[in-house]
Coordinates of C-alpha atoms in Angstrom, one line a residue:
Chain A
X1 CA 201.2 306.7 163.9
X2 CA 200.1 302.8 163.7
X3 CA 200.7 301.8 159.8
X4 CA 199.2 298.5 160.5
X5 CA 195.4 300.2 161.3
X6 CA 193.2 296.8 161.6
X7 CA 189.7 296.6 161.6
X8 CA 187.3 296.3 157.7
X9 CA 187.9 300.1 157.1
X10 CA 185.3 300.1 154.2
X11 CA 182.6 300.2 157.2
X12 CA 184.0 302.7 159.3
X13 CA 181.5 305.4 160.7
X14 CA 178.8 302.4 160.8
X15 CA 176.6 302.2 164.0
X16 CA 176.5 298.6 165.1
X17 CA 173.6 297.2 164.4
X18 CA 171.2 296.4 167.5
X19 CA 170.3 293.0 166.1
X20 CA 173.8 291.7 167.0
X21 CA 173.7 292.2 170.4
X22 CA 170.0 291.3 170.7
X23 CA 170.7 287.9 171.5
X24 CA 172.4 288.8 174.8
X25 CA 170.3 288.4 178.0
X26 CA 173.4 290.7 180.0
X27 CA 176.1 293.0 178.9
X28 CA 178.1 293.5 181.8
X29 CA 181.1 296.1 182.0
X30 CA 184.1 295.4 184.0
X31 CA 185.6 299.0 184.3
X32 CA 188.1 300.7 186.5
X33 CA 188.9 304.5 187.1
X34 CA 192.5 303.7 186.4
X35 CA 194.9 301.1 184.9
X36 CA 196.3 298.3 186.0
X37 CA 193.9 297.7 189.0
X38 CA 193.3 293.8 187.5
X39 CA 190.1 294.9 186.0
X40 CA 191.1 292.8 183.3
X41 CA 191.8 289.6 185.5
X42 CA 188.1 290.0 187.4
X43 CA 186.8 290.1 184.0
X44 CA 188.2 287.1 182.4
X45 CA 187.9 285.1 186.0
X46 CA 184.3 286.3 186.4
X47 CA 183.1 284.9 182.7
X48 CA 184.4 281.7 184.1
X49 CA 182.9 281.5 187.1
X50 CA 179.5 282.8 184.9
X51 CA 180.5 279.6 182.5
X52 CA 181.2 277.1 185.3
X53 CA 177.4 277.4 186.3
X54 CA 176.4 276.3 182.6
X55 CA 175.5 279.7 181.1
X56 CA 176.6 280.8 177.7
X57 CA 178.9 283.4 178.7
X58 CA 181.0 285.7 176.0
X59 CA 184.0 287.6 176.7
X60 CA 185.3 291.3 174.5
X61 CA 188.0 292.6 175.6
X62 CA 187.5 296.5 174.0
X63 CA 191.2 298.0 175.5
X64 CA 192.3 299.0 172.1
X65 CA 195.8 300.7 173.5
X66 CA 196.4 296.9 176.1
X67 CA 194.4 294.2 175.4
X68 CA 195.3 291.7 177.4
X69 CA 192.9 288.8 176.5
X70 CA 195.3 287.2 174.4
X71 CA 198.0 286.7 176.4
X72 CA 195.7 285.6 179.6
X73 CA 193.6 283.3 177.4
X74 CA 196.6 281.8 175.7
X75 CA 195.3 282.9 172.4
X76 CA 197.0 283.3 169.2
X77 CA 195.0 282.2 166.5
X78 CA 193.2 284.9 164.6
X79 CA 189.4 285.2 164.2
X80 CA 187.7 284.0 160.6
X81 CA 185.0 286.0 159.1
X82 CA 181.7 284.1 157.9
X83 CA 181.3 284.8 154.5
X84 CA 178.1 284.8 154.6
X85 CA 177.2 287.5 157.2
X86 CA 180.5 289.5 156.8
X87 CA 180.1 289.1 160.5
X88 CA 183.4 288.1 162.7
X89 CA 183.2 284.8 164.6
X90 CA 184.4 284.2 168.2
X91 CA 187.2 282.0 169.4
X92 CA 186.3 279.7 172.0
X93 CA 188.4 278.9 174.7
X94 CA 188.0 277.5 178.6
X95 CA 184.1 277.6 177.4
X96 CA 183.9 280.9 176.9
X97 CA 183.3 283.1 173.2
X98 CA 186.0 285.3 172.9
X99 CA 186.8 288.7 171.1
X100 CA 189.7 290.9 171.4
X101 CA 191.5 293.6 169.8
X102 CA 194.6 291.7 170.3
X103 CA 193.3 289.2 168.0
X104 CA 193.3 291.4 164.9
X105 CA 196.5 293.8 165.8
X106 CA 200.2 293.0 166.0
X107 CA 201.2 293.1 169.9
X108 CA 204.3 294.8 168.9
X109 CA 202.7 297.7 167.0
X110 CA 202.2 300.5 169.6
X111 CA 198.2 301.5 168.3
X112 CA 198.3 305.4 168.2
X113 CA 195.1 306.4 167.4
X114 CA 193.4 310.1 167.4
X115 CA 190.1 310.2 169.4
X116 CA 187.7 309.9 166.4
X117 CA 189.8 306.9 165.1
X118 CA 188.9 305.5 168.3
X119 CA 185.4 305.9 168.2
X120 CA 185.1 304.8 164.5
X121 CA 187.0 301.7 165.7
X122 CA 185.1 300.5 168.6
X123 CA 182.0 301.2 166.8
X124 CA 182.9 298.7 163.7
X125 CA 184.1 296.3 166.2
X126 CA 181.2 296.1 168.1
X127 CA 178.8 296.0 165.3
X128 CA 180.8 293.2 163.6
X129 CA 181.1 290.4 166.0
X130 CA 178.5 287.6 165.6
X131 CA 177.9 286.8 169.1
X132 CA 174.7 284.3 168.2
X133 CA 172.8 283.5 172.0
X134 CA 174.5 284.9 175.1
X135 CA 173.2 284.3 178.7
X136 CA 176.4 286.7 179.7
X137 CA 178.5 289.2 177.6
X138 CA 181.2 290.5 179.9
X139 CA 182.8 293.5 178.5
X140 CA 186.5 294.5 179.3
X141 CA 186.5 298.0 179.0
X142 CA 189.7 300.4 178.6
X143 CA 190.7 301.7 182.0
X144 CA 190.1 305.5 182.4
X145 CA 187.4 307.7 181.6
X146 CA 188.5 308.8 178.2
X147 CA 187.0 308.5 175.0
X148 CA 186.5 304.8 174.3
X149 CA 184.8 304.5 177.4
X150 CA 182.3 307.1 176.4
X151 CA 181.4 305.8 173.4
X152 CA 181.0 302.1 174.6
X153 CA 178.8 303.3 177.6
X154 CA 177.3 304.8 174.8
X155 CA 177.0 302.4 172.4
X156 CA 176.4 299.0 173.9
X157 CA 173.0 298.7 175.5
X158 CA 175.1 297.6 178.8
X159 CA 172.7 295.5 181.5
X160 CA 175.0 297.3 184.0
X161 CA 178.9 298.0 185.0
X162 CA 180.7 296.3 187.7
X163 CA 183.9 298.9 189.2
X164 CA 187.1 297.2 190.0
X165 CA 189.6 299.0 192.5
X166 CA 192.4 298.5 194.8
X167 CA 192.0 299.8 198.1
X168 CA 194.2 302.6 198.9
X169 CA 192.9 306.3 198.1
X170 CA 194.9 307.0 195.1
X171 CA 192.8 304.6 193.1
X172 CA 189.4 305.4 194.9
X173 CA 189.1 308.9 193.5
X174 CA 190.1 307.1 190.3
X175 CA 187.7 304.5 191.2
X176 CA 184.8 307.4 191.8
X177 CA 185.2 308.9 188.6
X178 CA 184.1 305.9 187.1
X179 CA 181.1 305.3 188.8
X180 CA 180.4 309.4 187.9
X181 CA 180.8 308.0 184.5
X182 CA 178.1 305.9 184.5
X183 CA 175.7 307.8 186.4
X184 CA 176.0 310.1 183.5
X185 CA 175.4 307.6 180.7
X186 CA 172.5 305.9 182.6
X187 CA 173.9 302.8 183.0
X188 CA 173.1 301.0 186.8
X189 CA 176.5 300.1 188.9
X190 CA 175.6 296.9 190.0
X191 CA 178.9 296.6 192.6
X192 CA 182.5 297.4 193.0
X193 CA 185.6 294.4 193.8
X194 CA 188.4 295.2 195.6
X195 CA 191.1 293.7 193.8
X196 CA 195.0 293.2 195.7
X197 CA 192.9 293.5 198.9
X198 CA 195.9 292.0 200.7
X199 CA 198.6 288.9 200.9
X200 CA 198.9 286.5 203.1
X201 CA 202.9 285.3 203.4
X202 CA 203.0 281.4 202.6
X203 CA 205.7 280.9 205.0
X204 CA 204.7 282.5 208.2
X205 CA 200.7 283.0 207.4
X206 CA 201.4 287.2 207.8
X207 CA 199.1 289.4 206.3
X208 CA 200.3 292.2 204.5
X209 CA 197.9 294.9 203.6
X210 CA 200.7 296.0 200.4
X211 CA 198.0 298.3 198.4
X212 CA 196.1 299.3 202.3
X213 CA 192.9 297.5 202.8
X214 CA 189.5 298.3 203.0
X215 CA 189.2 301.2 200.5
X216 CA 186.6 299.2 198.3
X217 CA 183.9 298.8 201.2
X218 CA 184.4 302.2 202.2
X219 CA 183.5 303.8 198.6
X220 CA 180.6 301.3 198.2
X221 CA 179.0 302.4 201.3
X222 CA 179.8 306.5 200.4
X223 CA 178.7 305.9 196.8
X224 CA 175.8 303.5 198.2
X225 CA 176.6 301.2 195.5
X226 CA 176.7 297.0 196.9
X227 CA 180.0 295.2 197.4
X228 CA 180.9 292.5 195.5
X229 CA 183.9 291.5 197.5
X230 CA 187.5 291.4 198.1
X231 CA 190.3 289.3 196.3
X232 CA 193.8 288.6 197.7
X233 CA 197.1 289.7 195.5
X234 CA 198.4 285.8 194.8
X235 CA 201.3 284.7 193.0
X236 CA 199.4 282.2 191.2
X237 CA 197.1 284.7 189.4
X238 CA 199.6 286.7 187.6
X239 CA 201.4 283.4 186.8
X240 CA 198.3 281.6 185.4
X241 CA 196.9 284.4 183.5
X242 CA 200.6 284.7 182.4
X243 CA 200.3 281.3 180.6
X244 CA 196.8 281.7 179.1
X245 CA 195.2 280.1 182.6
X246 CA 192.9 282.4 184.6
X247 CA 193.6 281.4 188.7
X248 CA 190.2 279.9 188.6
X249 CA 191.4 277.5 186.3
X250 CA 195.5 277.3 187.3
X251 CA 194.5 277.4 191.4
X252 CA 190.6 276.6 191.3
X253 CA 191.5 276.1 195.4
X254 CA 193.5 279.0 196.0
X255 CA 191.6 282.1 198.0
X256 CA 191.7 284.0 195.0
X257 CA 190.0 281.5 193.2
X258 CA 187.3 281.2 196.1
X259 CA 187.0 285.1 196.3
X260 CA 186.3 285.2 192.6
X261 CA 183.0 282.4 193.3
X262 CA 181.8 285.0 195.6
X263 CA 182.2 288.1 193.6
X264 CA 180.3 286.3 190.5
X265 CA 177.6 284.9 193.2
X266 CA 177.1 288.6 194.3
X267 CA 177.1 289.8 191.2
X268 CA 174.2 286.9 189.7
X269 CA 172.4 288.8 192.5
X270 CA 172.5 292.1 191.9
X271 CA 171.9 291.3 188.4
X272 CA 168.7 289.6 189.6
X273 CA 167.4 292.4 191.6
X274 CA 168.5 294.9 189.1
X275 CA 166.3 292.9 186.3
X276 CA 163.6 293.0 188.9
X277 CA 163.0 296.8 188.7
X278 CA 163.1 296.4 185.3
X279 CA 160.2 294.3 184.7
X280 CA 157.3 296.7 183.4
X281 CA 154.3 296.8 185.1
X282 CA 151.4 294.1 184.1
X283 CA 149.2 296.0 181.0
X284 CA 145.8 295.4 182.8
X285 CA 143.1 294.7 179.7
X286 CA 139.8 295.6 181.3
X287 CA 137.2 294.7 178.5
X288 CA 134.4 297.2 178.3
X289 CA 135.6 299.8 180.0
X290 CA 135.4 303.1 178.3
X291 CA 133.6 301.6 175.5
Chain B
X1 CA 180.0 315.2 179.9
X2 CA 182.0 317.0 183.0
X3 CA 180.1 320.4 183.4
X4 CA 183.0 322.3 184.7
X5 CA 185.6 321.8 182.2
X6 CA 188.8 323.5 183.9
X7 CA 191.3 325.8 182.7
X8 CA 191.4 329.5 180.5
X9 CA 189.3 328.8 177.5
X10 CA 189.9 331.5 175.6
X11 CA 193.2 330.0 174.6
X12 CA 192.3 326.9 173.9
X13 CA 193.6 326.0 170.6
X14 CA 197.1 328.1 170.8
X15 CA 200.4 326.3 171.0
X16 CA 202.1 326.7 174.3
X17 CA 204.7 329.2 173.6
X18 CA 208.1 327.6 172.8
X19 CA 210.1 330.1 175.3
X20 CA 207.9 328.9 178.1
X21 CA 209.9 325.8 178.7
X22 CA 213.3 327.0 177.7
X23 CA 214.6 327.5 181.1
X24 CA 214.0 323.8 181.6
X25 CA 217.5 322.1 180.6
X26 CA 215.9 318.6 181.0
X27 CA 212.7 317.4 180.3
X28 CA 212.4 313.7 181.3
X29 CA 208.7 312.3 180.4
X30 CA 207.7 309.2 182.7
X31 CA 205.8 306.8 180.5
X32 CA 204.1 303.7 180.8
X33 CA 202.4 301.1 178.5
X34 CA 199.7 300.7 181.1
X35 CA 198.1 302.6 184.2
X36 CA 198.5 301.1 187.8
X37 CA 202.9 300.1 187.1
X38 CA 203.4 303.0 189.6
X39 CA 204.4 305.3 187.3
X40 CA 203.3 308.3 189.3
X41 CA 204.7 306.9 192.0
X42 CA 208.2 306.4 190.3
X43 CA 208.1 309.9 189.2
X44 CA 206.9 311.9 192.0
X45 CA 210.0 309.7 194.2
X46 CA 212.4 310.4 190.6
X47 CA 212.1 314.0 191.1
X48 CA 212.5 313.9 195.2
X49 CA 215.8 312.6 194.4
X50 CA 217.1 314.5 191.8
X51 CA 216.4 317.6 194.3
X52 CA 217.8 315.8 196.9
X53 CA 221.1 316.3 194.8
X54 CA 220.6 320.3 194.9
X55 CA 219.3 320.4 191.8
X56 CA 216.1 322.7 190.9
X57 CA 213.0 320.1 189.9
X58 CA 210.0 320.9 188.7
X59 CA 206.8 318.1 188.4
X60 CA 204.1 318.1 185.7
X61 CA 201.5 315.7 186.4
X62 CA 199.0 315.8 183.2
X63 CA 197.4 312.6 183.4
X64 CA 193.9 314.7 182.8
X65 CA 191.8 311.6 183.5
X66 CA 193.4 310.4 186.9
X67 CA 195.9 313.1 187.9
X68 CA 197.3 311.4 191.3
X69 CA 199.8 314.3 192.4
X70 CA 197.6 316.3 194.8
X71 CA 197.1 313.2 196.8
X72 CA 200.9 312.1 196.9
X73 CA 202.0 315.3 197.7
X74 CA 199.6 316.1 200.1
X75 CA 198.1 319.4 198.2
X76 CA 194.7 320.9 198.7
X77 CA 195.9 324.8 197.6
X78 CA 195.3 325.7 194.1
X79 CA 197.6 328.0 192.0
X80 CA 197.4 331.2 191.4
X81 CA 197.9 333.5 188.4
X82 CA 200.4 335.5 187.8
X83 CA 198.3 338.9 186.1
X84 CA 201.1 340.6 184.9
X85 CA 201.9 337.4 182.4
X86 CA 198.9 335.7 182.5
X87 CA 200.9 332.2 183.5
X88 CA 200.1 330.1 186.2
X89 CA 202.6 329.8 189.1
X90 CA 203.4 325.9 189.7
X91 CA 202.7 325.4 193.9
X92 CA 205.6 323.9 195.7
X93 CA 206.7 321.2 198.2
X94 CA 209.2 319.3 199.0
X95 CA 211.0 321.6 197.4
X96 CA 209.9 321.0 193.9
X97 CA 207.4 322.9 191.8
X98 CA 204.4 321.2 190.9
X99 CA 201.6 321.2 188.8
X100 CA 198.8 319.0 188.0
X101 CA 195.8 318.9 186.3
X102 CA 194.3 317.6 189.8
X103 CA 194.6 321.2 190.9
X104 CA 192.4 322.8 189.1
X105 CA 189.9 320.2 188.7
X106 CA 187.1 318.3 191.5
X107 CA 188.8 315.2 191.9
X108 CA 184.7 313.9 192.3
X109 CA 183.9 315.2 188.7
X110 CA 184.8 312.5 185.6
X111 CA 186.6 313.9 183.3
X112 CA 185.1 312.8 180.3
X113 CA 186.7 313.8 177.0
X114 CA 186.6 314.0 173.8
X115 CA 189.9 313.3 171.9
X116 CA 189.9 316.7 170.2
X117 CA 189.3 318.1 173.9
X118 CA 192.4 316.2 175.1
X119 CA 194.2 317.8 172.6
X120 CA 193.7 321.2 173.3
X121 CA 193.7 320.9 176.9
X122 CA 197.1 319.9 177.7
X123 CA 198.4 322.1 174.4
X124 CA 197.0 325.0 176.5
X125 CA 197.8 323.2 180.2
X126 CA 201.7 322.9 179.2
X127 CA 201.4 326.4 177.8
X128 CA 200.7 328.4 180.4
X129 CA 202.3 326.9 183.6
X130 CA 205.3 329.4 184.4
X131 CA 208.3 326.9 185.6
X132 CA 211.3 329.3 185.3
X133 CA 214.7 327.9 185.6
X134 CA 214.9 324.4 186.2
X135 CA 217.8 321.8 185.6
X136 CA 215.0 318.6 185.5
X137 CA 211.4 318.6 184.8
X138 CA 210.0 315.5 185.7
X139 CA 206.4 315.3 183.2
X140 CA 204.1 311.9 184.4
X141 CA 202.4 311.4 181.4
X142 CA 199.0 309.5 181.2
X143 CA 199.4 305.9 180.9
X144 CA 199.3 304.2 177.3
X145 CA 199.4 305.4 173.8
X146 CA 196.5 307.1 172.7
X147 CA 195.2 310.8 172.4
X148 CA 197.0 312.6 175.2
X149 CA 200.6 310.5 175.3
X150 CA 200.8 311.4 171.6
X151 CA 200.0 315.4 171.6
X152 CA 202.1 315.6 174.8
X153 CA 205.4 313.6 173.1
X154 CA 204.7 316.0 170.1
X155 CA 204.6 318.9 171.7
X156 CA 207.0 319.0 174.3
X157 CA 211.1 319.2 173.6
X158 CA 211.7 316.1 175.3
X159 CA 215.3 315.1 176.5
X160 CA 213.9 311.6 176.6
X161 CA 211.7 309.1 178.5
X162 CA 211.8 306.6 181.5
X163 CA 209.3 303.7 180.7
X164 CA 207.9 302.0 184.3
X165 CA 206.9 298.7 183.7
X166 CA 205.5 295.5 186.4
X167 CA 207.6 292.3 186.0
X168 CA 205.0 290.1 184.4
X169 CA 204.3 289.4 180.5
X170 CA 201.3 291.6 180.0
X171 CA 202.4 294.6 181.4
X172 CA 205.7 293.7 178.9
X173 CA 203.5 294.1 176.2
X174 CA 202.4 297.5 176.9
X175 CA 205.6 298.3 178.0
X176 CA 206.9 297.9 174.2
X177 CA 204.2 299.7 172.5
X178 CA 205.3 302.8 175.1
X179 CA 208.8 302.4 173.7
X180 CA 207.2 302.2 170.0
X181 CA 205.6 305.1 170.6
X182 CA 208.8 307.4 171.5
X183 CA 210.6 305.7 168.8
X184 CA 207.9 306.9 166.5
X185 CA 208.0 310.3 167.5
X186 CA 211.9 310.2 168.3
X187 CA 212.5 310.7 171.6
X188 CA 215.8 308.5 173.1
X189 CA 214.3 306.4 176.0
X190 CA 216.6 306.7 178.8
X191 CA 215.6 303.4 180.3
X192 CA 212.8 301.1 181.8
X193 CA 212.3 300.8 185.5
X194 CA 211.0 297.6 186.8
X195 CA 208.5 298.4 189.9
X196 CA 206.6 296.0 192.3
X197 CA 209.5 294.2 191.2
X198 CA 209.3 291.5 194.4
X199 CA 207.9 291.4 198.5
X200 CA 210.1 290.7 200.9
X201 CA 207.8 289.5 204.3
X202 CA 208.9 291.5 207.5
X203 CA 208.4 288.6 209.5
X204 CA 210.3 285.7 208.1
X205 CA 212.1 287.3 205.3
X206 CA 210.7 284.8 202.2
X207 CA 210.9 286.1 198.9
X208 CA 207.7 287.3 197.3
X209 CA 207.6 287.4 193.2
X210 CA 204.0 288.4 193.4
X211 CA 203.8 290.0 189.9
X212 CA 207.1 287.8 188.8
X213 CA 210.1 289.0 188.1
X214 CA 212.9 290.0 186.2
X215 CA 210.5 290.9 182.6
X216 CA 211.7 294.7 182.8
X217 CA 215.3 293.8 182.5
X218 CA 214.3 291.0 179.6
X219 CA 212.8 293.7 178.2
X220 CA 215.8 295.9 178.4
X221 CA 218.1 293.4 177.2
X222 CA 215.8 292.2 174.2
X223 CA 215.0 296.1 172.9
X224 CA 218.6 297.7 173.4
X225 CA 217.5 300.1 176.4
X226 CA 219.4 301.0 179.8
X227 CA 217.9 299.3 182.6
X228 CA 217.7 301.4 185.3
X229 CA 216.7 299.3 188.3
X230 CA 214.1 297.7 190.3
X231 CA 211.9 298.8 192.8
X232 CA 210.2 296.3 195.2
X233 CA 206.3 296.3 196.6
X234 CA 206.9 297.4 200.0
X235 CA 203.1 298.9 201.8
X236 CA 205.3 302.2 203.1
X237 CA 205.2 303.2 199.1
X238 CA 201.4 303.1 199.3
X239 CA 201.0 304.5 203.0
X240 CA 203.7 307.5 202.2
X241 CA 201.8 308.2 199.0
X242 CA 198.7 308.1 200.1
X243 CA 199.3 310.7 203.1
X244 CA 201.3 313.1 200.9
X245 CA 204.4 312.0 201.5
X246 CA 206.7 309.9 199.1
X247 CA 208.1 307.3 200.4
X248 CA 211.6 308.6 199.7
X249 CA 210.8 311.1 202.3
X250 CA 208.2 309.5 204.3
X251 CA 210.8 306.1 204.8
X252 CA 213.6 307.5 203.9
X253 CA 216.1 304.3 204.4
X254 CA 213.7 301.7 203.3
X255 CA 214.8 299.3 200.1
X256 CA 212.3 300.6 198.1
X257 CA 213.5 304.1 198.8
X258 CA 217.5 303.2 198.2
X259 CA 216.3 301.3 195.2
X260 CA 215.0 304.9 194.0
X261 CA 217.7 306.9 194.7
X262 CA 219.7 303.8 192.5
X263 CA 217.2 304.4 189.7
X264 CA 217.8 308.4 189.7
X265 CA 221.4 307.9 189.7
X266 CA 221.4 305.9 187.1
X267 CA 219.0 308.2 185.1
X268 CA 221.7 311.2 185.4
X269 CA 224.5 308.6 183.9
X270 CA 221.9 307.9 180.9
X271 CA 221.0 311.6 180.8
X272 CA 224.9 312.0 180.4
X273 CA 225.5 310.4 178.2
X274 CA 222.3 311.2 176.0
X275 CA 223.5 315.3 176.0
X276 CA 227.0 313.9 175.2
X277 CA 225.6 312.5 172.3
X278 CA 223.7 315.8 171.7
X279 CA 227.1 318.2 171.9
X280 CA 227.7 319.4 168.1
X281 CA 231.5 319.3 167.1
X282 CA 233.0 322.2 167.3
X283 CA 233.1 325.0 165.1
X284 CA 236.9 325.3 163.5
X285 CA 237.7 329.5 163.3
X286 CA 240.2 329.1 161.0
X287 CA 241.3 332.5 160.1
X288 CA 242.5 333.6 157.0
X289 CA 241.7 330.2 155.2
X290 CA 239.6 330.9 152.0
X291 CA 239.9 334.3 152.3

């Protein structure tokens, strides 16, 4: 077991309170069915692409067992509490607000934590973050379909989940479950990425299809779910997210970069249309009728 | 929730019984920090090879949220009971015994479950899966270190653990709190692989480090664990895999394949030289001393 359990205990078992999220026009999940798929990469690339077109855009990285954030933000200072509200405040970095469980746990402590310790801790950590005015909160989630994820689909009043996969069929039933996962909790699926869609050699302009190709597009049209779009495996975005640069950033040129624009221009719309059929219906006010 | 929660209920709760495994001399768990290193894949190809040596191999997928091993093996069948002992009889191909949590659940359903759920399903799962006499069983365990990973490395005699990690930094990270974890619970890791490890292109032969290279050894060197090779990205892993056929078999002389059979062998060497260590002294029959 963890000795090193972070989090304000005292409030363990505390629903979040609503209010703190109610300053947040979007809450957008960036899940995956499985691990290591980049989910975490789309996420951090995508609030910067949200940031680049002026919005207020926050990032929370909720992978308790890998958060990543850290490392791929370049991160190491801690968070600071406001004494005032009790309420944790964001770092800011490359624009964006920033919350991580990597912020308040030691990277070398493996975090072994029973199911209920789970949910008690996401549910604190949520609830304690002073976010203020977001036009965007993008949400890391944990890969899988376990017990974190259940309780932030639960918890979070998300605007809608965006599925990241890699295209062969290993990760697509993985990929599927996910989706299931949402349609479960009510939560709309506004798209899914293919992430390591392919590579293109540098030397001899050959494209290799390493992970297959295509697998994304074909699931979005099964599930009938939109397609946000395809990014290539590059060098250049393990390297920058590697030194606290996301490859919008480190390579704002590169075809990663590029295919990141468009999978945060498709997603803008989705989110659009998806508001759309949320607007209620206009309360007609006929005076003098029934009167 | 998943409305067709698999496997015997009735037992649910009862701790697999002991004897059940004893015919197994080696139990060799294949971890990971994070999901989508290729762990499966690594273990699936592990245990090719170790029965390509003769030996008797069985394969326990229980990643319960994305089992992967009725796709890489190419299984539809599901297993059947055994009534006399109430066990379930592992299917096999390849010639290795299987089993997987994949089998006896629809791979369209989420699994969505509660940690306390976890906890008792793979006590039971592990309990009643009849493997016989085996020299290795090869477990893939679910990527990470929550819930599952922890019930499984308590509840299972472990001979020890492979960690599969990807070259970069944040998959490092994980890849330590996986070694934490068996340190915790003390069981000897045997080693850490390093997978997607490079890309050679087939047309002009330049040098991919797509993911970067080298971390898994750094790791190796900097925690006091074996290194036990590295396997490069190469799209017959993915192809072979995803048509039921590892690559091991499916391209049988390809680098990736030899770098496999490198990692195996050097697996039995650690294995070695772990039961070495495990050999009590001898017991001195002195007679007529202290009589």
């Amino acid at each position: 077991m963890s000795t090193n359990q972070p989090g304000p205990s005292a409030s363990f078992g505390t629903p979040p309170p609503p209010k703190l999220l109610s300053g947040v026009k979007n809450i957008i999940a960036v899940a995956s069915g499985k691990g290591g798929v980049g989910k975490s990469t789309v996420a951090v690339n995508l609030a910067m692409v949200l940031a680049e077109t002026g919005a207020s855009v926050g990032l929370l990285d909720t992978d308790i067992y890998g958060p990543s954030l850290p490392l791929m933000m370049g991160i190491c200072e801690r968070p600071t509490g406001d004494p005032r509200t009790g309420l944790l405040t964001p770092l800011e970095k490359h624009g964006l607000k920033l919350m991580s469980m990597g912020f308040i746990s030691d990277e070398k402590t493996a975090v072994i934590w029973r199911g209920p310790m789970v949910h008690k801790m996401i549910t604190t950590f949520m609830g304690q973050v002073d976010w203020g005015t977001l036009d965007y909160l993008v949400m890391d989630l944990p890969p899988g379909t376990g017990d974190a994820q259940l309780t932030i689909t639960q918890t979070a009043p998300l605007t809608g989940a965006v599925i990241v996969t890699t295209p062969q069929d290993v990760s697509l039933i993985d990929a599927r479950k996910g989706l299931l996962m949402f349609q479960q909790v009510n939560v709309p699926v506004l798209g899914i990425v293919e992430n390591m869609s392919y590579f293109v050699c540098d030397e001899c302009n050959k494209r290799h299809e390493i992970f297959r190709h295509g697998g994304g597009r074909r699931a979005s049209e099964e599930l009938g779910i939109p397609f946000l779009g395809e990014v290539p495996l590059d060098p250049r975005v393990t390297l920058g997210g590697d030194q606290g640069a996301p490859v919008v950033t480190f390579a704002p040129d590169s075809p990663a970069s590029q295919a990141l624009r468009d999978v945060a221009r498709n997603l803008i719309v989705q989110l659009e249309a998806t508001a759309a059929q949320r607007i209620p219906l206009p309360t007609l006010n006929l005076t003098g009728i029934g009167k």
